[in-house]
Coordinates of C-alpha atoms in Angstrom, one line a residue:
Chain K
X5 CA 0.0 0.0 0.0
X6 CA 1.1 3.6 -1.4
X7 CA 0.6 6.7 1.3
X8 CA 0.5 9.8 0.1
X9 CA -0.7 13.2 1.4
X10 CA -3.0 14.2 -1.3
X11 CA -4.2 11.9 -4.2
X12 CA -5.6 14.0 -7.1
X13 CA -7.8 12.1 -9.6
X14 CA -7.3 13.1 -13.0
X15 CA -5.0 15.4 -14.6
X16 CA -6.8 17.7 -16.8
X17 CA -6.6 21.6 -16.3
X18 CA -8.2 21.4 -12.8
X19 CA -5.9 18.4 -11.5
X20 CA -2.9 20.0 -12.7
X21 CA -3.5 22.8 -10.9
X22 CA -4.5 21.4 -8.0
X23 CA -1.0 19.4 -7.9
X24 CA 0.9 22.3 -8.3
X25 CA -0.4 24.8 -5.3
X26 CA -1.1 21.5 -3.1
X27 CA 2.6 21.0 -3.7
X28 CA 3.7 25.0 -3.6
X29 CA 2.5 24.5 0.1
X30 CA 4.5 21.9 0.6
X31 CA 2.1 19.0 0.5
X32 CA 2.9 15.6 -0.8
X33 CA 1.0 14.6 -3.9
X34 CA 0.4 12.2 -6.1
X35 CA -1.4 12.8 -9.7
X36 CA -3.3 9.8 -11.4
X37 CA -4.7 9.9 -15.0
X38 CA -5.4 7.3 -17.4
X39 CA -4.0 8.6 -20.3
X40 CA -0.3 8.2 -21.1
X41 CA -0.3 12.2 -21.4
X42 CA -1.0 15.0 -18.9
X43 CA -3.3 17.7 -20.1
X44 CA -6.8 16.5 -20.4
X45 CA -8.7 17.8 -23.0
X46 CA -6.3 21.0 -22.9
X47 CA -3.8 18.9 -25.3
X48 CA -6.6 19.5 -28.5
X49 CA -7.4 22.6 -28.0
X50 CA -5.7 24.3 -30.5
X51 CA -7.8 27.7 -30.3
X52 CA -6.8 30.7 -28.0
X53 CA -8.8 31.2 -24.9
X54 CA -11.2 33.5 -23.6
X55 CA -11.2 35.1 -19.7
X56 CA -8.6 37.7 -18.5
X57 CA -4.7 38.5 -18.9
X58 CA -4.3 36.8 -15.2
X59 CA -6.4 33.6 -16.5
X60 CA -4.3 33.0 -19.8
X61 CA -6.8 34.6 -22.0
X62 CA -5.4 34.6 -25.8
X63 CA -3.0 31.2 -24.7
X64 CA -3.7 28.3 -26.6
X65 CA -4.9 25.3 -24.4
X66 CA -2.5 23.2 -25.9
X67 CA 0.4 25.6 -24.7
X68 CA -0.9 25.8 -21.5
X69 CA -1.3 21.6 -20.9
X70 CA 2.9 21.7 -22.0
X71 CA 3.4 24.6 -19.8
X72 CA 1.5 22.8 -16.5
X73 CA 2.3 19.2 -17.3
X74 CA 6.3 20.0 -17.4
X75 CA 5.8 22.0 -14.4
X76 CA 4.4 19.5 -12.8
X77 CA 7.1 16.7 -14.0
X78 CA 9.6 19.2 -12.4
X79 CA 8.0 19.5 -8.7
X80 CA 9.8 16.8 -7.0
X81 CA 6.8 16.8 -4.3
X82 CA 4.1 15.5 -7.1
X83 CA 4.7 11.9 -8.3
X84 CA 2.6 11.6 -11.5
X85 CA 0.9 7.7 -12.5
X86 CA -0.3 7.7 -16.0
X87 CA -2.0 5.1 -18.2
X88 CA -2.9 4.8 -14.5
X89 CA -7.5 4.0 -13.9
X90 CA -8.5 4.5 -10.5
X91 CA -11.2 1.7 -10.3
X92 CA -12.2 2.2 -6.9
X93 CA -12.6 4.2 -3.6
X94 CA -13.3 2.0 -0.3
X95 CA -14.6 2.9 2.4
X96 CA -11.4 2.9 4.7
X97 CA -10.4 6.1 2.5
X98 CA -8.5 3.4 -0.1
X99 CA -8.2 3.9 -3.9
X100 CA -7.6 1.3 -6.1
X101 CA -5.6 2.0 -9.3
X102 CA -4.5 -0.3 -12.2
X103 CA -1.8 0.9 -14.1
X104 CA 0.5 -1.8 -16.5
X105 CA -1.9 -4.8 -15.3
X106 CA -0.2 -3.7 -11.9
X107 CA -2.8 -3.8 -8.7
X108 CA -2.1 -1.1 -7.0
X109 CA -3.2 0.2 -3.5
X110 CA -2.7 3.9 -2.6
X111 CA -4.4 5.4 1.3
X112 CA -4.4 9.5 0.7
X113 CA -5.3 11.8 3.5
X114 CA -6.8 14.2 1.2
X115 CA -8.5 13.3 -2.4
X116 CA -9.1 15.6 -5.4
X117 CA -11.7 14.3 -7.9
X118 CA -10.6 15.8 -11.1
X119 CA -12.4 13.2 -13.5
X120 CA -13.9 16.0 -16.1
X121 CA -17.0 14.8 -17.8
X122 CA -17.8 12.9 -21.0
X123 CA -19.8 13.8 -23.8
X124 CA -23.5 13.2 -24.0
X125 CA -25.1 11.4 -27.2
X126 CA -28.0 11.8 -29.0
X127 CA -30.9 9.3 -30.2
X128 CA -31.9 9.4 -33.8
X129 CA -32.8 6.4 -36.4
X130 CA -29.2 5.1 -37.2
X131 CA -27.3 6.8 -34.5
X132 CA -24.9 3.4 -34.1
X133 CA -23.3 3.9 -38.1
X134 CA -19.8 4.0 -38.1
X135 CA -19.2 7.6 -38.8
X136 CA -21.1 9.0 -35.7
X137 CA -18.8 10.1 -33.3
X138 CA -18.6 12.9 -29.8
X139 CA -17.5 16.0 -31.4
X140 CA -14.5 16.1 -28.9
X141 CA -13.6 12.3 -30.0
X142 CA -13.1 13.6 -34.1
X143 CA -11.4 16.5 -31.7
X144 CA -9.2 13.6 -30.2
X145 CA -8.5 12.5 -33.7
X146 CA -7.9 15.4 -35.6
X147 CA -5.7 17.5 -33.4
X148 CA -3.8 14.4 -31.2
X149 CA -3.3 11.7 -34.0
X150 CA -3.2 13.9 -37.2
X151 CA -6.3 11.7 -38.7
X152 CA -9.1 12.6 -41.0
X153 CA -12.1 11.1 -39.6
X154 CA -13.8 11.8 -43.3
X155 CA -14.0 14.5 -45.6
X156 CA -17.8 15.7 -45.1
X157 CA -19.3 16.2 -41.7
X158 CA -22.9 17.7 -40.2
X159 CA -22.1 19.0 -36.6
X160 CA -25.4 18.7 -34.6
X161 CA -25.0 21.5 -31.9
X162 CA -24.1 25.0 -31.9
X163 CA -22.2 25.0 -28.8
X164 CA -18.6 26.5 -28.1
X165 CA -17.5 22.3 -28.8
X166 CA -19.6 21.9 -32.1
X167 CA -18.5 25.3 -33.3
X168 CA -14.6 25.4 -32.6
X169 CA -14.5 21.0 -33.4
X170 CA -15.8 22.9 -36.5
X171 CA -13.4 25.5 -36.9
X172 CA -10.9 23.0 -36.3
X173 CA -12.1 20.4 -38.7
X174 CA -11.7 23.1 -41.7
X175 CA -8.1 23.9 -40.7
X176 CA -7.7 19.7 -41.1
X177 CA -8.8 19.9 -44.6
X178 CA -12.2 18.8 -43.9
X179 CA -15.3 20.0 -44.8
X180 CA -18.2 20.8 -43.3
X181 CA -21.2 20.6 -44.5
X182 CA -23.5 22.8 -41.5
X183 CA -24.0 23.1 -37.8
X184 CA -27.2 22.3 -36.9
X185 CA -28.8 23.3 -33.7
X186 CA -32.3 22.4 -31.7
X187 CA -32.1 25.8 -29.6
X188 CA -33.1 28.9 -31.4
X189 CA -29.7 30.3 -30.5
X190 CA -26.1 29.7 -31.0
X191 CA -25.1 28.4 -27.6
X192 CA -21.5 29.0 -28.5
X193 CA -19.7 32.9 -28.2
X194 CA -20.9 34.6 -31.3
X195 CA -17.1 35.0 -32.3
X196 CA -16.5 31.5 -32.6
X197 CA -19.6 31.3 -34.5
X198 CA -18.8 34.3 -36.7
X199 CA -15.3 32.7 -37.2
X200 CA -16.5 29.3 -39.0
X201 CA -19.5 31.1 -41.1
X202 CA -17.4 33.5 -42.9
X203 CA -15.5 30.2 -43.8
X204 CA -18.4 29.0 -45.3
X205 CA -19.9 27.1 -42.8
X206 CA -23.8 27.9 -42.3
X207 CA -24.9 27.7 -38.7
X208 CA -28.8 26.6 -39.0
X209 CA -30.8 27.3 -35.4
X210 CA -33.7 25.8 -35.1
X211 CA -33.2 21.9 -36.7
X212 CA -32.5 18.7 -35.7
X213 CA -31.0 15.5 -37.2
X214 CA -34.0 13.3 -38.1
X215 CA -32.1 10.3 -39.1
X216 CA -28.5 9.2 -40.4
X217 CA -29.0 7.2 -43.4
X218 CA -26.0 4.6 -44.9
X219 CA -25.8 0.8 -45.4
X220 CA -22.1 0.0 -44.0
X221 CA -21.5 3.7 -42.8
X222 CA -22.8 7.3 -42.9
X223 CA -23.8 8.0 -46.1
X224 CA -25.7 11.0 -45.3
X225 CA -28.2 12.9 -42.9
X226 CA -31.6 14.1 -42.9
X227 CA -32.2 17.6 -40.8
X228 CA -35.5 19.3 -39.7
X229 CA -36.8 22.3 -38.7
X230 CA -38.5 22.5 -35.6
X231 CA -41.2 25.2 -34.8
X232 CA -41.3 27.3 -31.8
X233 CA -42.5 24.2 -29.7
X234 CA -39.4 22.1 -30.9
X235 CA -41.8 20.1 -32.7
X236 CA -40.5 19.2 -36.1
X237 CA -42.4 20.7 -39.1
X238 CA -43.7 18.0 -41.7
X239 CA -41.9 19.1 -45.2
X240 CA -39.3 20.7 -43.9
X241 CA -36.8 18.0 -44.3
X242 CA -33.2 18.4 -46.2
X243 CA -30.9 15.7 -47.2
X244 CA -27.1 16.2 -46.5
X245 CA -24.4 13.8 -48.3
X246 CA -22.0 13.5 -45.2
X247 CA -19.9 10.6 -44.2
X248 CA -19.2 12.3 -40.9
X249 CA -21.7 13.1 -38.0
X250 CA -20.7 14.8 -35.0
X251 CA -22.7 14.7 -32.1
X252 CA -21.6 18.0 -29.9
X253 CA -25.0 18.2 -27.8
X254 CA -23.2 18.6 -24.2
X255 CA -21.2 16.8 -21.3
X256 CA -21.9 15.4 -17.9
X257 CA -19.9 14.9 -14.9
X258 CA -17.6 11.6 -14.8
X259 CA -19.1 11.1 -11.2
X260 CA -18.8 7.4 -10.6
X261 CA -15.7 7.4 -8.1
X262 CA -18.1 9.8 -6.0
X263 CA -21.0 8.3 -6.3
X264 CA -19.1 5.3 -5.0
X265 CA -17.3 7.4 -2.0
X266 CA -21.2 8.1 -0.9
X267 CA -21.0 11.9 -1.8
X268 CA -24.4 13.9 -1.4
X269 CA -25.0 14.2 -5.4
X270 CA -28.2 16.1 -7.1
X271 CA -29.1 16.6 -10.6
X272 CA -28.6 19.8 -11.6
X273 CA -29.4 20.4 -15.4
X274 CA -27.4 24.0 -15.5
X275 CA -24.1 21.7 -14.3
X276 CA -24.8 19.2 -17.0
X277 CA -26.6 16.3 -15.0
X278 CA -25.8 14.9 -11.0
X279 CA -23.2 17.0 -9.7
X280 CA -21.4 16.7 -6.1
X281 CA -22.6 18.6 -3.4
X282 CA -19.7 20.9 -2.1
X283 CA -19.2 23.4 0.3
X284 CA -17.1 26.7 -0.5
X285 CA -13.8 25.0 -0.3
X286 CA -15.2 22.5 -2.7
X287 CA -15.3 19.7 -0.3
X288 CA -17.8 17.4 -0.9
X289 CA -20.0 15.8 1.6
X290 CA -17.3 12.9 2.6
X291 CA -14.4 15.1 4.2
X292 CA -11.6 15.1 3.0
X293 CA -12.9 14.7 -0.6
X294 CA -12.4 17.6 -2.9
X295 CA -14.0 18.5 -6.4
X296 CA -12.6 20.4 -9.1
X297 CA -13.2 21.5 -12.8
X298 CA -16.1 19.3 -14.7
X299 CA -17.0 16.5 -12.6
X300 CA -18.5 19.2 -10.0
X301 CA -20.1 21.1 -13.1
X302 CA -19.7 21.3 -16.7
X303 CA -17.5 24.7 -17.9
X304 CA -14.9 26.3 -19.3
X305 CA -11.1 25.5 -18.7
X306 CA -10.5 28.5 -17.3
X307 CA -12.9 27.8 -14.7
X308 CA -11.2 24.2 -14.1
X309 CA -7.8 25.7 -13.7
X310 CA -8.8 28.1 -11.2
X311 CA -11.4 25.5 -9.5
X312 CA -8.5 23.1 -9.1
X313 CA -6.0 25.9 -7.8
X314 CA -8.3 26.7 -4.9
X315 CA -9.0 22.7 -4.6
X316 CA -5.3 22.1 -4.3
X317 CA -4.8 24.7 -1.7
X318 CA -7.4 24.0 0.5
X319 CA -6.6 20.5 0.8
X320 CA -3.3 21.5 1.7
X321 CA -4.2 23.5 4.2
X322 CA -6.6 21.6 5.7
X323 CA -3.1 18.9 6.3
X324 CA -1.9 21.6 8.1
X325 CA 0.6 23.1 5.4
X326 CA 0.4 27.3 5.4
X327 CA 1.9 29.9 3.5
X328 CA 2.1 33.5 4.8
X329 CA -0.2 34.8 2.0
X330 CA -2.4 31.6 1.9
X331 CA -5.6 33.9 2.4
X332 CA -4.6 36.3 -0.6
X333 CA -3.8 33.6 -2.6
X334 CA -7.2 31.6 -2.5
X335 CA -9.1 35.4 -1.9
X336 CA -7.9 36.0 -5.3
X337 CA -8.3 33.2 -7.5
X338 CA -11.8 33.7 -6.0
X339 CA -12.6 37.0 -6.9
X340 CA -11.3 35.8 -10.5
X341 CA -13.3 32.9 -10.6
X342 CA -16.9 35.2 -9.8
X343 CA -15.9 37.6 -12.3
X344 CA -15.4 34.8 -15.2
X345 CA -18.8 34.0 -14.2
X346 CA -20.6 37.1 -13.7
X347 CA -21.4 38.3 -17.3
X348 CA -24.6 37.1 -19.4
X349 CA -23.4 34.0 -20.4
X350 CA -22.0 33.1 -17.2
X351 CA -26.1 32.9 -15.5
X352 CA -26.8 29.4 -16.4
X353 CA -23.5 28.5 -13.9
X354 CA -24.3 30.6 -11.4
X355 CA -28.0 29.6 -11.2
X356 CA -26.6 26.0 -11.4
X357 CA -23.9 26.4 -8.0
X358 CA -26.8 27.9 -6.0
X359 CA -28.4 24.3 -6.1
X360 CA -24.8 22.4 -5.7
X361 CA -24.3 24.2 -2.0
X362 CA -23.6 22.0 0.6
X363 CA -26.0 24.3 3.4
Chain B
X17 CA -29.3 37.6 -36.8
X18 CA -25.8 37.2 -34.8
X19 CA -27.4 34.8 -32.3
X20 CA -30.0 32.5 -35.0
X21 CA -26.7 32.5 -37.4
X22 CA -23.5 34.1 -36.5
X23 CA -23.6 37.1 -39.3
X24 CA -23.7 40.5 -38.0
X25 CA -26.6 42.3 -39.0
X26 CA -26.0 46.1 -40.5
X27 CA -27.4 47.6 -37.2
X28 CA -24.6 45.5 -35.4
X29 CA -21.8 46.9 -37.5
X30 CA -23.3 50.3 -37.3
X31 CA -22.0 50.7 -33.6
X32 CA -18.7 49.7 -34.2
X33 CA -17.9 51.4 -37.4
X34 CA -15.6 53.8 -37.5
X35 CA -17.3 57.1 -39.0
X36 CA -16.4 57.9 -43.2
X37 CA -14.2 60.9 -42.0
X38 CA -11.8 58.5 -39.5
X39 CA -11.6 55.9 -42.3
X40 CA -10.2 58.2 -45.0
X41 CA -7.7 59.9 -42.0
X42 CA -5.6 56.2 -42.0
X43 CA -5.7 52.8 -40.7
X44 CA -7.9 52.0 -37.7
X45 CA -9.2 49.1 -35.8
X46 CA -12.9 48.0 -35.5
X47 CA -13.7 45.6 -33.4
X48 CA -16.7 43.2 -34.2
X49 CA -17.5 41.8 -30.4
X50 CA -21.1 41.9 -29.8
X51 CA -22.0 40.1 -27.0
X52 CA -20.5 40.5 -23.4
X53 CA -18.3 37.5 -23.2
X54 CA -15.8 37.3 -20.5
X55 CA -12.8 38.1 -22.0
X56 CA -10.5 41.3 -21.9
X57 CA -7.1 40.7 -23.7
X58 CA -8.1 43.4 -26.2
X59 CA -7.9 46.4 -23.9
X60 CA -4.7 44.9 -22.1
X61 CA -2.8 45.0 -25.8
X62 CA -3.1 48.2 -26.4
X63 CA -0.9 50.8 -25.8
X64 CA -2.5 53.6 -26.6
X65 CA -5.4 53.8 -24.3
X66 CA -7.5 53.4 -27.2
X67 CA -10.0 50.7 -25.9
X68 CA -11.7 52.1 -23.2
X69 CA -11.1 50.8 -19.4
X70 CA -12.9 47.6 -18.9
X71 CA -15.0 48.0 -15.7
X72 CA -15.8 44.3 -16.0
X73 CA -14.2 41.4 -17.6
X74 CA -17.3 40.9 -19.6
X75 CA -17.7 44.4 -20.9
X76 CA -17.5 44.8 -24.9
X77 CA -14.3 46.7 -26.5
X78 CA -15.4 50.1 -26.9
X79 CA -12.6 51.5 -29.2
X80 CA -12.4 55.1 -29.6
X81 CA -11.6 55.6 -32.8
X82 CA -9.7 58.8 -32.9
X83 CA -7.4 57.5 -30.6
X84 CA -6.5 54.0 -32.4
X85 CA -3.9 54.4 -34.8
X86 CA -4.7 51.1 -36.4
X87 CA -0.9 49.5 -35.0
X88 CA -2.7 46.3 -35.2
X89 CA -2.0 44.7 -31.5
X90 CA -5.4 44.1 -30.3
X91 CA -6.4 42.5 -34.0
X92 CA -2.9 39.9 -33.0
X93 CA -4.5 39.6 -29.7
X94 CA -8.1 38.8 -29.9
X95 CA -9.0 34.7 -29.4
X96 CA -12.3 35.8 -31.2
X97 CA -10.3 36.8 -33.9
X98 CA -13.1 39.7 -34.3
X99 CA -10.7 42.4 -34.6
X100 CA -10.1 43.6 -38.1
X101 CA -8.2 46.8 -39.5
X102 CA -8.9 48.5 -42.5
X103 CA -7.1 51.7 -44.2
X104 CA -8.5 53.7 -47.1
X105 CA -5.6 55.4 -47.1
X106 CA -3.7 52.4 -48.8
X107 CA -4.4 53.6 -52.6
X108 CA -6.9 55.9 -54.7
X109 CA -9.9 53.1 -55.4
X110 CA -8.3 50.2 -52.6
X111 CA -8.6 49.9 -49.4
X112 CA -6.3 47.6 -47.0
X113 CA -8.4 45.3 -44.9
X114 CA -5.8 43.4 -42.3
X115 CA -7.5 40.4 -41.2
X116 CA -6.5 37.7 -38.3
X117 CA -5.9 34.2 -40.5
X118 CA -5.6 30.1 -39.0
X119 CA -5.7 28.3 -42.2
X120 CA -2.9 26.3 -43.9
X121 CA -1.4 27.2 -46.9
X122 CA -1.0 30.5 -46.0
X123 CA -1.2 32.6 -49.5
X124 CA 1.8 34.2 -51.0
X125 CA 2.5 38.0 -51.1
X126 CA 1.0 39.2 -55.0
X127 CA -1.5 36.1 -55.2
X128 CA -5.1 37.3 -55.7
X129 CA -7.6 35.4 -54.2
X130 CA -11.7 35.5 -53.7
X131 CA -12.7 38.1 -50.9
X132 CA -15.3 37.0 -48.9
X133 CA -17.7 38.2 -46.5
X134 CA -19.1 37.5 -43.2
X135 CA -21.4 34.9 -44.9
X136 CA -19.0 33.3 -46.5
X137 CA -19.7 34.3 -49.4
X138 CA -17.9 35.5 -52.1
X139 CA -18.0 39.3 -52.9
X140 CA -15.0 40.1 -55.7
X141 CA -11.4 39.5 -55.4
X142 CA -8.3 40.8 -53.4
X143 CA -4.8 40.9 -53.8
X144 CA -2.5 39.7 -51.0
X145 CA -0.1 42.6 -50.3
X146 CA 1.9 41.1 -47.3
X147 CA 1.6 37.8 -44.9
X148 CA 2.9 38.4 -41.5
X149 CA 3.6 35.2 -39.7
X150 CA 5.8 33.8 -37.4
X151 CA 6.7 33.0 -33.5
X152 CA 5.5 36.2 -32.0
X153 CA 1.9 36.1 -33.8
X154 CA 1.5 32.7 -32.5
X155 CA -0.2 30.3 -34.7
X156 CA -2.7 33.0 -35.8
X157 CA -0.9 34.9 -39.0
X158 CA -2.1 38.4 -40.2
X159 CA -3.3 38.8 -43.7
X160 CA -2.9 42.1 -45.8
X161 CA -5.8 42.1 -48.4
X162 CA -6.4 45.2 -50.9
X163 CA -10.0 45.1 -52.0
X164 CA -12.1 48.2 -54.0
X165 CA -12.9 50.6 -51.4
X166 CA -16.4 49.9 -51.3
X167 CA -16.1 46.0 -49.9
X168 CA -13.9 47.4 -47.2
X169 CA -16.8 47.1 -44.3
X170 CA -17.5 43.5 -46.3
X171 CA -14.4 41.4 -46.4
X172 CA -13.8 39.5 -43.7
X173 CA -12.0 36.4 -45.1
X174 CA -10.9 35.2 -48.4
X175 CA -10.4 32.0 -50.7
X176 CA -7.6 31.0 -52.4
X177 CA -8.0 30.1 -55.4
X178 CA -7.5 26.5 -56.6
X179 CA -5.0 25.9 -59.5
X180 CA -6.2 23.5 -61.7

């Protein structure tokens, strides 16, 4: 059996964060994911980023995941496990871990969940051709293994994923044939949006996929219009030849290692489905157990990264580990964090954390 | 409309145009940002004081016009890529329109390609005047376009052209 001070679950934006100020303080930590990479879904995202000079706006989130994951390789108080799966947390505070067909056995005094989220799906006729894929998978394999996952795809979702996977499939080489979208708004900032439609990409608001149609594979896609009542509108059908389809239509926590730890969960559709209850340290309701970046609500990166700084220095602190300006530290990263989500399109989180409050 | 289908409708671009008079007196920035997004790099890049104070991360760029010398920092700086600058000072009938650019090939210097507009469509043709690339502009290269006067306020983007 492995001891550590602080075991941090995942190592996205959020868990690399949290590593690094758990460690600044001097804790001991240990950093699990079970990809052979650090970085999360920060290692595809080839656009710059949105937020403030302080949060890395304009950076590129594939910069930053280099920046943090060498960073953390350098901090001689973080040991890092990758192509590492935590399969389970027992009840004597224990995590199991498999990592090259190795059992292993690790009792932390402090636990991060950094798991993220995983991409919903989306049921139509014909939804289980090959050639339907999670936006962020065709993401995956555009931007991290240099492959084409076909030359003609429909995005279904106008979010900031469908829009930038998108962008990002025309700077492959790919084509795209239209983002569709149920909502009768672009969910996605209106410069993204802007972005792919003046490179010929329509956005249509308003439709649905009605069915995929192929024998072996896609072969194509019909779309629909939906009225006001997001009921579809007989006639209004339109054929698309695709041999890609994209689903981008949202993500929801990665919340099984909670769930199993007995956390207090409730579903909270703003947050993206059952989310941890957590208190304003972002402990849940097991002490001891900390939450940071999607698996306590789905958001932006930025968000993670400063979710799994404060994370990472409360757990520290709560082992005991100080620093003489501890308070302004986590005082500002939480000023930051409220004004990232104070504007317009920040409501839908902040209505959402209201419900996640552990009273 | 912006929000049913990303294209800025006339009464958007009417608040952030720069007025006929400011245009003919030299290069300037507009900045096409519509919607309060958190995000500020904009007014952090430039050095001139010429987007105004952000109160609030999510506030819009509000560029004073007669300040901006059209330098180009905030256009380099913008993840929206929403910044543009345009000159009508750049010839007698042309006008320069510098736009932000993240597509590979990039064109060469002289090549005339199809200007398009924020619809993506095309709207007549543009010569490439210069390509600024390189470590400092990170990944996102500038593009110098001449276009007729008159599509200054339309292009936005541009095709080049396949040789067959």
């Amino acid at each position: 059996m492995k001891q550590t001070e602080i075991c941090i679950v995942g190592g996205g934006p959020a868990g690399l964060t949290a590593a690094l100020k758990a460690a600044a303080l001097g804790a001991a930590v240990t950093l699990i994911d079970r990809n052979d990479y650090l970085g999360g879904q920060l290692i595809k995202q080839t656009h710059r980023f949105f937020g403030s000079k302080q949060q890395r706006a304009s950076e590129r989130g594939i910069n930053i995941a280099r920046e943090l994951a060498a960073a953390v390789q350098n901090e001689e108080r973080i040991t890092v496990l990758t192509g590492a799966t935590v399969l389970g947390y027992y009840k004597d505070g224990v995590i199991t871990v498999e990592q090259n067909e190795q059992y292993l056995k690790i009792k932390p005094q402090k636990i991060i969940m950094a798991t993220g989220g995983a991409e919903k799906s989306l049921a139509f006729p014909n939804n289980d051709l090959p050639g339907i894929y999670g936006a962020g998978a065709v993401q995956t394999l555009v931007n991290v293994y240099g492959v084409k996952p076909g030359n003609r795809v429909l995005m279904v979702g106008a979010g900031n994923i469908g829009v930038i996977v998108s962008y990002q499939l025309l700077q492959a080489g790919v084509e795209v044939a239209a983002i569709i979208e149920a909502a009768p708004a672009i969910g996605a900032y209106w410069v993204h949006a802007s972005k792919v439609v003046r490179a010929g990409v329509p956005i249509y608001t308003g439709h649905t996929i009605k069915r995929a149609w192929g024998e072996k594979e896609v072969e194509g896609a019909t779309i629909i219009r939906l009225d006001g009542k997001w009921q579809p509108v007989p006639g209004s059908e339109k054929d698309l030849d695709v041999d890609v389809i994209c689903l981008s239509v949202g993500l929801s926590p990665l919340t099984e290692l909670l769930w199993q730890a007995g956390c207090r969960m409730r579903f909270v559709p703003e947050l993206g489905g059952h989310v941890p209850l957590r208190n304003e340290l972002l402990e849940t309701s097991v002490p001891g157990i900390y939450v940071a970046g999607d698996v306590s609500g789905i958001e932006e990166a930025s968000a993670a990264m400063m979710e799994g700084a404060l994370a990472g220095l409360n757990a520290a602190k709560a082992l005991g580990y100080d620093a003489p300006d501890f308070a302004q530290q986590r005082d500002n990263i939480i000023k930051e964090l409220a004004e990232l989500r104070s504007g317009p399109v920040g409501e839908k989180i902040r209505n959402g954390l209201v419900k996640a409050g552990l009273a | 409309m912006l929000a049913q289908n990303g294209i800025p409708t006339a009464e958007d671009l009417a608040r952030v145009r720069p007025t006929a008079e400011r245009l003919a007196r030299g290069p300037v920035a507009v900045a096409e940002c519509f919607q309060n997004i958190p995000c500020d790099p904009c007014y952090h890049s430039c050095k001139r004081q010429a987007i105004k104070p952000f109160a609030d991360i999510n506030d819009r760029p509000q560029v004073d016009h007669d300040q901006c010398n059209g330098c180009g920092m905030c256009l380099m700086r913008c993840p929206g890529l929403a910044i543009f600058v345009i000159d009508h000072t750049y010839g007698e009938t042309e006008a320069l329109v510098k736009l932000p650019y993240e597509f590979l090939p990039l064109p060469n210097e002289g090549d005339v390609v199809d200007a398009v507009n924020r619809a993506g469509k095309v709207v007549g043709e543009a010569r490439v005047e210069k390509v600024q690339s390189g470590a400092k502009l990170d990944g996102t290269s500038v593009v110098w376009l001449s276009v007729p006067k008159d599509l200054s306020m339309e292009v936005r983007h541009f095709k080049i052209r396949e040789v067959r």
